[in-house]
Coordinates of C-alpha atoms and ligand atoms in Angstrom, one line a residue:
X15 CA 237.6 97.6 205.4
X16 CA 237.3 101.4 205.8
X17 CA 238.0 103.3 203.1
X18 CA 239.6 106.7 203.8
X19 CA 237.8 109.6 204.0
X20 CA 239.2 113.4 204.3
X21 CA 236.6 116.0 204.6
X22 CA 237.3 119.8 204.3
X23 CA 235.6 122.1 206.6
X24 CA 235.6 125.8 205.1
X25 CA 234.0 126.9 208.3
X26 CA 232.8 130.7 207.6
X27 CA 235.6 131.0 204.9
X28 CA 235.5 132.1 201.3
X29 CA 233.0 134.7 198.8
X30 CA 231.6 132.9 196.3
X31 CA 234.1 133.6 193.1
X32 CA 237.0 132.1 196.1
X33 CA 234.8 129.3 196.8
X34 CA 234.7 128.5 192.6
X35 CA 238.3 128.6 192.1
X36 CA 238.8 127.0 195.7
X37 CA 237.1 123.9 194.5
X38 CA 237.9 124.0 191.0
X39 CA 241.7 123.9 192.2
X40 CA 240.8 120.8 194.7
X41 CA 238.8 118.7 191.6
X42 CA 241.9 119.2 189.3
X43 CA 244.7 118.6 192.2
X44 CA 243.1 115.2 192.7
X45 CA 242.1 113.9 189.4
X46 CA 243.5 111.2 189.6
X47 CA 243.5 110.2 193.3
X48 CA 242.4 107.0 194.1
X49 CA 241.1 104.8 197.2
X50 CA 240.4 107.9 199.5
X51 CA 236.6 109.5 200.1
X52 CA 236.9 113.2 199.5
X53 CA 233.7 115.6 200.8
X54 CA 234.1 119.5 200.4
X55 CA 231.6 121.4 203.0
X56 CA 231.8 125.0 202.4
X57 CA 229.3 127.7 203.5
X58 CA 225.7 127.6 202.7
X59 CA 225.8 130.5 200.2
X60 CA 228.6 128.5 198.3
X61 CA 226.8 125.1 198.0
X62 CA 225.5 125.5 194.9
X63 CA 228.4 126.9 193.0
X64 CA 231.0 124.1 194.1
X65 CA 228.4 121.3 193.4
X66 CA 228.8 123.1 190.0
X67 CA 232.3 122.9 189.8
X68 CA 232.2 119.2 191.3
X69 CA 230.0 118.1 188.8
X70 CA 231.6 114.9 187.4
X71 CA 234.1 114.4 190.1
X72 CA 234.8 112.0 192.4
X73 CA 234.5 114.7 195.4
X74 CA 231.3 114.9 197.4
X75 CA 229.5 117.9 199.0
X76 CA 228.4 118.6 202.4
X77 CA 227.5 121.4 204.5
X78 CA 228.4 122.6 208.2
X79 CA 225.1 122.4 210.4
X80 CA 221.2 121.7 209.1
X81 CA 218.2 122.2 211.3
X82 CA 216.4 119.1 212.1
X83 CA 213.0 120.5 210.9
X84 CA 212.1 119.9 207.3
X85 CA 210.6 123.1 207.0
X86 CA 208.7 125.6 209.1
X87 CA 209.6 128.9 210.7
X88 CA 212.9 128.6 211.9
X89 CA 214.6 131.9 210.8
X90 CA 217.6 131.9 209.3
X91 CA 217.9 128.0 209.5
X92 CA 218.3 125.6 206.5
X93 CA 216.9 121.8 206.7
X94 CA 218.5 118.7 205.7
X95 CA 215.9 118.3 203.0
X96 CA 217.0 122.1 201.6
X97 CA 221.0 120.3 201.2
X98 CA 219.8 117.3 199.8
X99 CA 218.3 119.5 197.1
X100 CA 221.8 121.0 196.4
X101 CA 223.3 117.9 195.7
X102 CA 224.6 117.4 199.6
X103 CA 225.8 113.9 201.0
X104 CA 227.0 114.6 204.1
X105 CA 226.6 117.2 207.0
X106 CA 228.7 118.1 209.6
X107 CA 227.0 118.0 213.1
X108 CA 227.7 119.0 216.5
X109 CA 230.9 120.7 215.7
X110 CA 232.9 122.1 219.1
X111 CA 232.4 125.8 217.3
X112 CA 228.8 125.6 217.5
X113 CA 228.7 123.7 220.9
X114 CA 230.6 126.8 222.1
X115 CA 229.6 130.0 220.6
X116 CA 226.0 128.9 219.7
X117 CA 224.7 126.7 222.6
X118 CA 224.2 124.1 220.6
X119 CA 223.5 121.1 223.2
X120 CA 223.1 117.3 223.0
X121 CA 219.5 117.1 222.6
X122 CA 219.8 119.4 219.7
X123 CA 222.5 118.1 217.9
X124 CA 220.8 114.2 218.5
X125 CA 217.7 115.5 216.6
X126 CA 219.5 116.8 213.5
X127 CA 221.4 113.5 213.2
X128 CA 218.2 111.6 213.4
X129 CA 216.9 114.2 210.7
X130 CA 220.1 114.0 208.6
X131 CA 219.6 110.0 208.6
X132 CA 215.8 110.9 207.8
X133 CA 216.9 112.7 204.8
X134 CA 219.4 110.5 203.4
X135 CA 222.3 112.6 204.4
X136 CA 225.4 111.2 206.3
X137 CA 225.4 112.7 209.6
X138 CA 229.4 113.7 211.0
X139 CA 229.4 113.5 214.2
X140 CA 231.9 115.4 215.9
X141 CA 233.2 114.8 219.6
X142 CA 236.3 116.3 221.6
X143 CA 237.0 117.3 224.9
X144 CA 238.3 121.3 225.8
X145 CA 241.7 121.5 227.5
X146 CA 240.3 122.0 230.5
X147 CA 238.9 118.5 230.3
X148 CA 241.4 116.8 229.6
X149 CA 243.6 118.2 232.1
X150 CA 240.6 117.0 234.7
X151 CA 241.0 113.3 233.4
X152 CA 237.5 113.7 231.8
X153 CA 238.1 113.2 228.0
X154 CA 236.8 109.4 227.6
X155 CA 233.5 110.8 230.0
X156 CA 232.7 114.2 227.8
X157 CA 233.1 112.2 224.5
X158 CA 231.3 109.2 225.6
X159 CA 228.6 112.1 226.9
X160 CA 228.2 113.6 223.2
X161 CA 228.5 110.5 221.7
X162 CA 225.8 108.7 223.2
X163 CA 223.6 111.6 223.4
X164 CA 224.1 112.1 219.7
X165 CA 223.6 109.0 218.6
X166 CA 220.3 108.5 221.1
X167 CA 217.5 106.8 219.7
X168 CA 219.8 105.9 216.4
X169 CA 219.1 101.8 215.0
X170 CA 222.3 100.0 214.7
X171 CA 221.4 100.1 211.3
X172 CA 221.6 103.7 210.8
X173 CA 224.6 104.1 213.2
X174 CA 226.3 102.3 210.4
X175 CA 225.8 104.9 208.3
X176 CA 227.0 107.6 210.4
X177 CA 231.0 109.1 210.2
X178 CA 232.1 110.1 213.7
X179 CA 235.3 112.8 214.5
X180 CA 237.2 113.2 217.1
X181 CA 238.0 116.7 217.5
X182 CA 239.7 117.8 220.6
X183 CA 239.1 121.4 221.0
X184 CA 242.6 122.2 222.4
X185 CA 243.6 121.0 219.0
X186 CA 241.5 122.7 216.5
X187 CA 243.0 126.2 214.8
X188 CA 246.1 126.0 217.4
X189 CA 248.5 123.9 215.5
X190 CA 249.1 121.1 218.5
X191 CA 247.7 118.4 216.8
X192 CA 247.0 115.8 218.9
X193 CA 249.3 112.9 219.0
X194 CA 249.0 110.1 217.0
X195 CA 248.8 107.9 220.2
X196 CA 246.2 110.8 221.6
X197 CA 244.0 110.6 218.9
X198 CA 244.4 106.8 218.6
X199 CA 243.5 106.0 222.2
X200 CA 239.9 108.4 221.7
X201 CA 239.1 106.5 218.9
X202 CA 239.4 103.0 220.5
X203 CA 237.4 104.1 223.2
X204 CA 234.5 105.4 220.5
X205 CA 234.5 102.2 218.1
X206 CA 234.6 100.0 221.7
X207 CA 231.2 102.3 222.5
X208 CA 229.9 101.9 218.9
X209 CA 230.2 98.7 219.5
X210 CA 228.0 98.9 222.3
X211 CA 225.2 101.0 220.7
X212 CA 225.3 99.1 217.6
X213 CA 227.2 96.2 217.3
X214 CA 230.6 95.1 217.0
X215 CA 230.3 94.0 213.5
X216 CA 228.3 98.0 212.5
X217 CA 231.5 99.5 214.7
X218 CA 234.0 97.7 212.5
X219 CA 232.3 100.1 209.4
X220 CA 231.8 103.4 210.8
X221 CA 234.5 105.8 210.0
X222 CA 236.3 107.8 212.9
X223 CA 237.9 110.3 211.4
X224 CA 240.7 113.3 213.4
X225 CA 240.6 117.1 213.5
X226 CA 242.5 119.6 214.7
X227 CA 245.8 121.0 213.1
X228 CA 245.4 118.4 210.4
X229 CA 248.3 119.3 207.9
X230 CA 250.3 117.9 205.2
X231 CA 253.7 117.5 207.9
X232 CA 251.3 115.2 210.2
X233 CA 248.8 113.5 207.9
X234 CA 250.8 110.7 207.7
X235 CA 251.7 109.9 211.0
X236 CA 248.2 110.3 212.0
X237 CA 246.6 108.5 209.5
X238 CA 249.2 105.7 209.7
X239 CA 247.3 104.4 212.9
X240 CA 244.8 101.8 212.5
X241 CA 242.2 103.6 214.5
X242 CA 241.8 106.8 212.6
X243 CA 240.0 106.7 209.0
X244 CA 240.8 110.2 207.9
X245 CA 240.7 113.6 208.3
X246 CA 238.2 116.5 209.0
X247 CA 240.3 119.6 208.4
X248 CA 239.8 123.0 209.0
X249 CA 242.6 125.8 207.9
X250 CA 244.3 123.7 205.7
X251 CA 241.7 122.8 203.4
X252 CA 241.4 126.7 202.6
X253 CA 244.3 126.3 200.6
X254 CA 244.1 123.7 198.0
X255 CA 248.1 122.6 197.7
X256 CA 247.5 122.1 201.0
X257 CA 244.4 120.1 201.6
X258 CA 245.4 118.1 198.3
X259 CA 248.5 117.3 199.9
X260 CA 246.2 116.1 203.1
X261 CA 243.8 114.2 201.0
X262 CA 247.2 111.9 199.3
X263 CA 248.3 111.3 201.8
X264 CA 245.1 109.5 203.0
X265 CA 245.3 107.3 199.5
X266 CA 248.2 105.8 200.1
X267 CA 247.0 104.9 203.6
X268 CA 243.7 104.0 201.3
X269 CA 246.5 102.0 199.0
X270 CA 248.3 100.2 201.7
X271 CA 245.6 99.1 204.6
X272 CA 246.7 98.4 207.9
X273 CA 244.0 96.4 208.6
Ligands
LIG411 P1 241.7 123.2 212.0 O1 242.1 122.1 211.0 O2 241.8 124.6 211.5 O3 242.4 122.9 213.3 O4 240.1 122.9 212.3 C1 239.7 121.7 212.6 C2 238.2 121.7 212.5 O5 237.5 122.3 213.4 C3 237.5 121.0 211.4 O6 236.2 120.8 211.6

């Protein structure tokens, strides 16, 4: 059984005092939410004062990116050991953003999931195709691409403790979600490889969880399909009515299991 997970990307979003009352708002909106997995990741320079206000909750931290060095000179970089320092548990890797506007490439994002693991961090793997690739019939190839590459090298073992999201570019910050059926059919086609890198058994326990245009009006329609196991979510978790109303609508998926 997966248990929900919803995970709130701030992205490049908040000062510090907005990043306090941000989380503070979050930790008291879900007090007493049950059966979902809740992971704030907001900016470096805010990791410290929301594992602060966190302290005692349920919610986990994470950040966006981590080098795959443990130390060294790598300017203006941050290693996986650094966030486990700050109380981290999860880091967000190979996001479509920094694919795009910061070359990050396969081989690069493979080596900071291998560090993440290392570390003790759960790596988030995140896949999706651009528009343009979809239209050329090439979603199931680029995400298979990125995922295998990602996961190169990776024990079955540890690929069980890796979170995977599909996040189709075309989706993410336009508000076109993808369809339920979209999303569903991508995820099949990642647990079916999964199953191939790890086992079938490992597949069955790694999380695939959506992003793009995640909202309160379509959390439940896409959460209501088997395949997907939450919700990475970008603008909406910047407001916390509305990434509180995201995140309960994943516990009653959490309450009522399809599986
Ligand atoms: P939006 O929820 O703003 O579409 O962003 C999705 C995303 O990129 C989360 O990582």
């Amino acid at each position: 059984m997966r248990k929900p997970m919803v995970v709130a990307n701030w992205k490049m979003h908040g000062t510090l005092a907005e990043a306090r009352v941000l989380a503070a708002q979050v930790r008291d909106g879900l007090r007493r939410t049950r059966g979902v997995e809740v992971v704030l990741c907001p900016p470096f320079t805010a990791l410290a004062a929301v594992a602060d206000a966190l302290a005692g909750s349920a919610i986990g931290l994470g950040a966006q990116n981590c080098h795959w060095e443990a130390s060294g000179a790598f300017t203006g970089e941050v290693s996986a050991a650094m966030l486990v320092e700050l109380g981290c548990r999860l880091v967000v890797l190979g996001h479509s953003e920094r694919r795009q506007h910061l070359g990050e490439a396969d081989h690069q994002v493979n080596l900071k999931v291998r560090a993440a693991l290392h570390h003790g961090l759960v790596p988030l793997l995140c896949v999706g195709e651009s528009a343009h690739e979809r239209s050329q019939g090439l979603t199931f190839t680029t995400v298979e691409g990125q995922l295998r590459a990602g996961l190169g090298g990776v024990s079955p073992d540890a690929i069980g403790r890796c979170i995977v999201a599909y996040e189709p570019i075309w989706a993410i910050g336009t508000g076109v979600n993808a369809t339920p059926a979209q999303a569903s059919e991508v995820h099949g086609y990642l647990r079916g490889l999964l199953s191939e890198l790890a086992s079938k058994e490992v597949a069955q326990t790694v999380r695939i969880l959506y992003g793009g245009s995640v909202k309160p009006e379509n959390a439940a329609e896409l959460l209501r399909e088997p395949e997907i196991d939450g919700a990475l979510v970008g603008g909406a978790s910047l407001q916390a009515a509305t990434f509180v109303g995201i995140v309960k609508k994943a516990a009653v998926r959490g309450a009522n299991p399809k599986e």
